[in-house]
Structure formats: structure tokens, C-alpha cells
Coordinates of C-alpha atoms in Angstrom, one line a residue:
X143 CA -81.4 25.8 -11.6
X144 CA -80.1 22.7 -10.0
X145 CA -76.3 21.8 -10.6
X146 CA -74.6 18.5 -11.8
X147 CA -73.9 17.3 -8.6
X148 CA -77.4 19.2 -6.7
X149 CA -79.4 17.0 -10.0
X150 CA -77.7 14.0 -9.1
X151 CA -77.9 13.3 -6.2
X152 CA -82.0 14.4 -6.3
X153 CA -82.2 11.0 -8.5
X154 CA -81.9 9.2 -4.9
X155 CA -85.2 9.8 -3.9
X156 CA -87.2 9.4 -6.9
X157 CA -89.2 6.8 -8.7
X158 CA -89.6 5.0 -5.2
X159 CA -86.2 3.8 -5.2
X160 CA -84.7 3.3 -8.9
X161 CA -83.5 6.9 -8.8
X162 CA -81.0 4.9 -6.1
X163 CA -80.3 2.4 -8.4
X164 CA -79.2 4.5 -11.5
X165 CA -77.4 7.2 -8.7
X166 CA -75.4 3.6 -7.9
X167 CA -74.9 2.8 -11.4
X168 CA -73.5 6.6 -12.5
X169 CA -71.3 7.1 -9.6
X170 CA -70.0 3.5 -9.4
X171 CA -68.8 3.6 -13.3
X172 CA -67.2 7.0 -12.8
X173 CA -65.5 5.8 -10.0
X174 CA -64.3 3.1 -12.3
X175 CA -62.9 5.4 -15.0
X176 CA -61.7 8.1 -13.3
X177 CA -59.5 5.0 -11.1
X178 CA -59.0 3.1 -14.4
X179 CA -56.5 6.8 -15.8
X180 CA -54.1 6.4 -12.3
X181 CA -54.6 2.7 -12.9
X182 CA -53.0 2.7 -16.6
X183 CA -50.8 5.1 -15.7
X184 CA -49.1 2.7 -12.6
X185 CA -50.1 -1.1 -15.2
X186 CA -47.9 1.0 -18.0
X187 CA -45.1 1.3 -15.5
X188 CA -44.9 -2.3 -14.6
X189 CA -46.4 -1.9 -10.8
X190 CA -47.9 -4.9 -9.0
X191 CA -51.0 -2.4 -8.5
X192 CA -52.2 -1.7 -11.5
X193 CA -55.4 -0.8 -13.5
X194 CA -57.2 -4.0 -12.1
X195 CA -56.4 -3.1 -8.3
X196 CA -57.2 0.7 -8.8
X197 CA -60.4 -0.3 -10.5
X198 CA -61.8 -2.2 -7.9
X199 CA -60.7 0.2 -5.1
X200 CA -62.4 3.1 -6.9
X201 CA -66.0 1.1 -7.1
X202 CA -65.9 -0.6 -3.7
X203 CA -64.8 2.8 -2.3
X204 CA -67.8 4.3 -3.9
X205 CA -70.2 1.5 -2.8
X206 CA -69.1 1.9 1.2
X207 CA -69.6 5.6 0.5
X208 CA -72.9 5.4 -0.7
X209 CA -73.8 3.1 2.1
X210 CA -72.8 4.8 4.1
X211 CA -74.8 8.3 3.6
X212 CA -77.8 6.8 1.5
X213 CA -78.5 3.2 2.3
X214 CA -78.2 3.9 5.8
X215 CA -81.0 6.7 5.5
X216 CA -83.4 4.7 3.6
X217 CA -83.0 1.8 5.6
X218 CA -83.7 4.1 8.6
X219 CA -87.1 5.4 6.7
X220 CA -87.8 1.7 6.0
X221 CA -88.1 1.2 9.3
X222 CA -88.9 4.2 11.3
X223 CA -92.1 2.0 12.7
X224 CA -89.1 0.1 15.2
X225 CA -88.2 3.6 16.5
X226 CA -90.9 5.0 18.5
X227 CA -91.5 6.0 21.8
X228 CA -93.8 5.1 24.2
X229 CA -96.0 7.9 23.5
X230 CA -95.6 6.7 19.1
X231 CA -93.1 9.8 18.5
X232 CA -90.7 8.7 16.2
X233 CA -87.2 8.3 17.2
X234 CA -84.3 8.4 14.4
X235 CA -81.6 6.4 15.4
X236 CA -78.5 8.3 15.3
X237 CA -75.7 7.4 12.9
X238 CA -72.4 9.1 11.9
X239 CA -72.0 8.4 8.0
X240 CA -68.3 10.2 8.2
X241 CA -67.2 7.1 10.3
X242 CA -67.8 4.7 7.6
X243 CA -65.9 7.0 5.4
X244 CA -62.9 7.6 7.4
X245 CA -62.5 3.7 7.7
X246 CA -62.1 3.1 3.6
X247 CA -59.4 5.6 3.7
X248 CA -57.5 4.0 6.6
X249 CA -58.3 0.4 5.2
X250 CA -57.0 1.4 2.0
X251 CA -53.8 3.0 3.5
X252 CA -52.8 -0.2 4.8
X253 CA -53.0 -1.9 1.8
X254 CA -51.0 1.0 -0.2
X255 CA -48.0 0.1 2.7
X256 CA -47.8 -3.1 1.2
X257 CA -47.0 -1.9 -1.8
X258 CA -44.0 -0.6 -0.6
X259 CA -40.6 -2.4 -1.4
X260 CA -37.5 -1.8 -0.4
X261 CA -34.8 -2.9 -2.7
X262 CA -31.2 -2.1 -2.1
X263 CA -30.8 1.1 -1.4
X264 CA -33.9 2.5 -2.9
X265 CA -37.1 2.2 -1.9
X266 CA -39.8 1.6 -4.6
X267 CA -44.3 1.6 -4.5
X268 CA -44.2 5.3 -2.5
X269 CA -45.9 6.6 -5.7
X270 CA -48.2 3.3 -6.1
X271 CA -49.3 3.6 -2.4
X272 CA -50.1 7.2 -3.0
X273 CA -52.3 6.7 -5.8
X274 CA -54.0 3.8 -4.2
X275 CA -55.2 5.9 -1.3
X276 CA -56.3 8.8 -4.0
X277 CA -58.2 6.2 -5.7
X278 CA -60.1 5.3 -2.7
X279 CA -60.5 9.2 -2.7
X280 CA -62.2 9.3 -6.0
X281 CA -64.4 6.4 -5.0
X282 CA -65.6 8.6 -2.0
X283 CA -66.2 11.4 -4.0
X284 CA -68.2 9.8 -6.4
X285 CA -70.3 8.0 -4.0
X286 CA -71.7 11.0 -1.9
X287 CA -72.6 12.7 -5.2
X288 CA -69.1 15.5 -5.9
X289 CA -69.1 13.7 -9.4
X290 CA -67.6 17.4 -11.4
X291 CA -65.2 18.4 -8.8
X292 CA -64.1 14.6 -8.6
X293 CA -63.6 14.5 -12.0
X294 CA -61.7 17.7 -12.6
X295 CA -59.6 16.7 -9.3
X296 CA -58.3 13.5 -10.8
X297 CA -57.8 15.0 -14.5
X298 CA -55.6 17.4 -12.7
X299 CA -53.6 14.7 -11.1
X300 CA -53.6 11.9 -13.9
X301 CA -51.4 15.3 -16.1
X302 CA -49.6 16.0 -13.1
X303 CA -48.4 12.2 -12.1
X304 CA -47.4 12.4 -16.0
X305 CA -45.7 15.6 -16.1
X306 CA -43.5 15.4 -12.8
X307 CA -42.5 11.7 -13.6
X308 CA -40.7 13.7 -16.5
X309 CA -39.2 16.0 -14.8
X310 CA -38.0 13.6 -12.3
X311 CA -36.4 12.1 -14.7
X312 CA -34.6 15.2 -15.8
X313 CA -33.5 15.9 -12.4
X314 CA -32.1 12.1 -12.0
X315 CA -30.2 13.3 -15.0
X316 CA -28.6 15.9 -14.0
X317 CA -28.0 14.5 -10.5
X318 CA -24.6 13.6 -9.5
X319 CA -24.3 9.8 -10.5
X320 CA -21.9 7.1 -11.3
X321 CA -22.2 4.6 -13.9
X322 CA -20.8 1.1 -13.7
X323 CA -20.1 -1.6 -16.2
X324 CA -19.8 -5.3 -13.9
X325 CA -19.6 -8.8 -14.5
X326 CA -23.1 -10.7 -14.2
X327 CA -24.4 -12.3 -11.0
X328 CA -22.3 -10.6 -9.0
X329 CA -23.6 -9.0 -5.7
X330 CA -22.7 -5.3 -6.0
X331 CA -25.8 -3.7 -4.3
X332 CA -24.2 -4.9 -0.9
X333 CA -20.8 -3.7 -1.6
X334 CA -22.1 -0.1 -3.0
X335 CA -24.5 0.1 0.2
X336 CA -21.0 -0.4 2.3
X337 CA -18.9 2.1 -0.1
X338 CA -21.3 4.8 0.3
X339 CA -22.1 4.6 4.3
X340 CA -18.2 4.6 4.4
X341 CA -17.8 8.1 2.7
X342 CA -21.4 9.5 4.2
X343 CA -22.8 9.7 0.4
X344 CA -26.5 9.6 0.5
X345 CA -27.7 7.5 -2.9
X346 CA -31.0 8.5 -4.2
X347 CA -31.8 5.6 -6.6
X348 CA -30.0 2.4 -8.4
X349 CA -30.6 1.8 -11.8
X350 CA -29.2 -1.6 -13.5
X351 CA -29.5 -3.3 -16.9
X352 CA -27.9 -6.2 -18.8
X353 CA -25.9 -5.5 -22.1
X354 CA -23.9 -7.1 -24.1
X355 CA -20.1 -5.9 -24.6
X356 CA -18.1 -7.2 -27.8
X357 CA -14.8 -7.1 -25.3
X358 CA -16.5 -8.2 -22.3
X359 CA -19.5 -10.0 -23.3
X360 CA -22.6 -9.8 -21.0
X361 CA -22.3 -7.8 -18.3
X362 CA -24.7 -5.2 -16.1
X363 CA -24.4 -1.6 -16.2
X364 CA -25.7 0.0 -13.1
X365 CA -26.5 3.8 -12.2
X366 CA -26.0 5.3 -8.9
X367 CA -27.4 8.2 -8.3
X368 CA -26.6 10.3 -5.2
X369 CA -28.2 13.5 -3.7
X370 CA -27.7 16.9 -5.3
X371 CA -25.6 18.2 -2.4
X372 CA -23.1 15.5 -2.7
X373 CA -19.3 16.5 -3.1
X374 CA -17.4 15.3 -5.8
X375 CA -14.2 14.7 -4.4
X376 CA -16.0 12.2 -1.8
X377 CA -17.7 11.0 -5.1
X378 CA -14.2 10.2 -6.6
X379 CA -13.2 8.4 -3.5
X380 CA -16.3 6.5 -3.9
X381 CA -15.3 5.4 -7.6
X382 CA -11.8 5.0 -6.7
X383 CA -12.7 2.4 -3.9
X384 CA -13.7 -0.1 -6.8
X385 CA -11.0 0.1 -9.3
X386 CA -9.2 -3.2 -7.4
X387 CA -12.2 -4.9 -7.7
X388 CA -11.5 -7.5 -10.6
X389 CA -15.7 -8.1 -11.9
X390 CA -16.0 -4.1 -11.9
X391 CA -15.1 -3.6 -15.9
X392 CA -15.2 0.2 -16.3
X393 CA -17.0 3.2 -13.6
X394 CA -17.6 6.7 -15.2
X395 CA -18.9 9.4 -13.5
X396 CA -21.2 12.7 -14.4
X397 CA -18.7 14.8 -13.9
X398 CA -16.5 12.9 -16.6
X399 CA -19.3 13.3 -19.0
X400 CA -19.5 17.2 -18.2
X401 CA -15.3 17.5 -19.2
X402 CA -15.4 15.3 -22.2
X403 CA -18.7 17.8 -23.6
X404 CA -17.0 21.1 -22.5
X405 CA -13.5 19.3 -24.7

């Protein structure tokens, strides 16, 4: 008994070349779908490469694939009669279908560096750039035929990217950090950058917001978040270099949070 993937991939070779056309249309559609879950998942979080740009890597992935190890070999039948000897034995042209494959990932991997920002002092598309390259992945997959173990490969993933983006966000939490309440349009990245490569504090990620203050009016509340090994002495320092600063309107830190709960 033939499996999923063993059944599929017979439908090449049948019903003198349709089976190839309906092995193009399942694999490039799954390719699509299975791309389109990382795709939501990046479009929901506001990323340049979304569900669009996911999409279309999955299916042109697939197609170069499927070239790659089908097209080429039918092509090759097609036209065995230009590859003869001079005594009529037939010569098969060598060709390497893996090069073709290593190229998409290597293509792709240059287009997931572009996706890479850096902003301040934290550095943002490492995630995006990673799913990009497992989308071209998937499109691989699919196109020489793995369509089950494709398919239970990115499920996994697609729950994973969701569950670990929670507990990221848990471990940001409970990270030291330092929020800030400042005046508006006022170029504090630079000046934290300076603050923190003064007292050797590593910062892990820079979160700021607008709000509005009854006292104060509008103003920005950032986050700084620093590494989990970072003193908190150093981190007063840090905190205490600002206090003279005249747009800086309040700074509370993690640790102050932790007194006032245990009070």
C-alpha cells in the first residue's frame, strides 16, 4: 500500500502528463497555505514581510523545486533522441537537481537579511528573516513530493512561533528594566545608547509609546530592558544619570515595583 507522499508523487507520470499538472497544482496550493499560517502570524505583528511575501515565497519555492527534480527529467525523456552516441546508445545528460535546490535557499536568505533593521539599540526582522527562509523550506518540501511531513513540520512551528513569543514576553517582564516617562520629540535613544556603554549595561530591547499625562500632557514612556545578569546598583547609576535632565519627567525601575508589591 502506497503512502501519501509514495501516491503523490506516482501522479507525475500518469495520464501522459496531466498527473504533472494536478502534482503542480496540489503541492503549489499547499505550499501556499502552509506559508500563508507563518505569513499571518508575522502581517498580524505589523512586519513589512507579511502573508503576501510568505505566500509567494512558498509557491515559487515549490515551482523551482519541482523543476528542478521533475521538469528537468521529463524534458530529458522528451528529448533523449539528441543524446545518442555514435553507435545510437542513449546518453542521459547528467544533472544535479540538489543544485537548483540549494540556490532557493541561499536566494531566499539574502532577501530575509534585508529584513533586518536595526533600530536604536535593538535590532528587529531576526524572527521575520527566519521565517522567510523556513517558508522557502516548505516550498521545497512540497515541491519534491514530502507533502505529510511538510505539513506536520510547519504545524509544529506555526504553535511554537506562538507559544515562545509568549513566553518571551514573560521573560521581558521579569527582566531587569527601567521605565521612563519623557517630553515628546526628544532624542533619548542616543543619550540611553551613551548612558548604558558608560556603565557596561547590555540593553536587550527599547520599548516606547505616547500617552497622555493630566500633569504633563503628552509625553513618551519608554522601556529599557537590559540583560538578566545585569547588576542593580550599576542599574541605579544608570537611572540616576538622568535625573538632571530637565525633559526626563519621572524614571522607575523593576526593582521599585518589586518593594512597593512586597510593602
Amino acid at each position: 500500500m502506497l503512502s501519501l507522499d509514495e501516491y503523490l508523487i506516482s501522479l507525475v507520470g500518469k495520464w501522459n502528463g496531466w498527473g504533472l499538472v494536478l502534482y503542480s497544482l496540489i503541492t503549489v496550493t499547499l505550499a501556499a497555505v502552509l506559508t500563508g499560517f507563518i505569513g499571518f502570524e508575522r502581517e498580524r505583528r505589523g512586519q513589512a514581510a507579511g502573508l503576501r511575501t510568505h505566500v509567494i515565497i512558498g509557491r515559487s519555492s515549490c515551482l523551482v523545486r519541482m523543476i528542478s527534480i521533475y521538469a528537468l527529467r521529463v524534458a530529458i525523456g522528451k528529448t533523449s533522441g539528441f543524446f545518442k552516441d555514435a553507435e545510437g546508445n542513449l546518453e542521459a545528460p547528467y544533472y544535479d537537481s540538489s543544485r537548483i535546490a540549494a540556490s532557493i535557499l541561499a536566494g531566499f536568505g539574502f532577501m530575509g537579511a534585508g529584513t533586518i533593521v536595526k533600530n536604536g539599540l535593538s535590532i528587529r526582522g531576526l524572527t521575520t528573516a527566519a521565517t522567510i527562509w523556513f517558508s522557502a523550506a516548505i516550498g521545497r518540501g512540497c515541491g519534491a513530493g514530502f507533502v505529510l511531513e511538510t505539513t506536520i513540520v510547519t504545524l509544529l512551528a506555526f504553535i511554537l512561533i506562538l507559544a515562545l513569543a509568549k513566553v518571551e514576553k514573560r521573560l521581558d517582564a521579569r527582566s531587569p528594566h527601567v521605565i521612563r516617562k519623557v517630553a515628546p520629540n526628544i532624542p533619548i535613544l542616543h543619550e540611553i545608547r551613551s548612558q548604558a556603554d558608560k556603565y557596561s549595561l547590555v540593553v536587550k530591547n527599547i520599548v516606547s509609546q505616547s500617552e497622555i499625562d493630566e500633569k504633563n500632557g503628552e509625553e513618551v514612556k519608554v522601556t529599557v530592558y537590559f540583560s538578566y545578569h545585569a547588576d542593580k546598583a550599576t542599574i541605579a547609576d544608570f537611572c540616576e544619570s538622568f535625573s538632571s535632565y530637565p525633559y526626563v519627567y519621572s524614571i522607575v525601575r523593576s526593582t521599585d515595583k518589586e518593594k512597593e508589591k512586597d510593602d
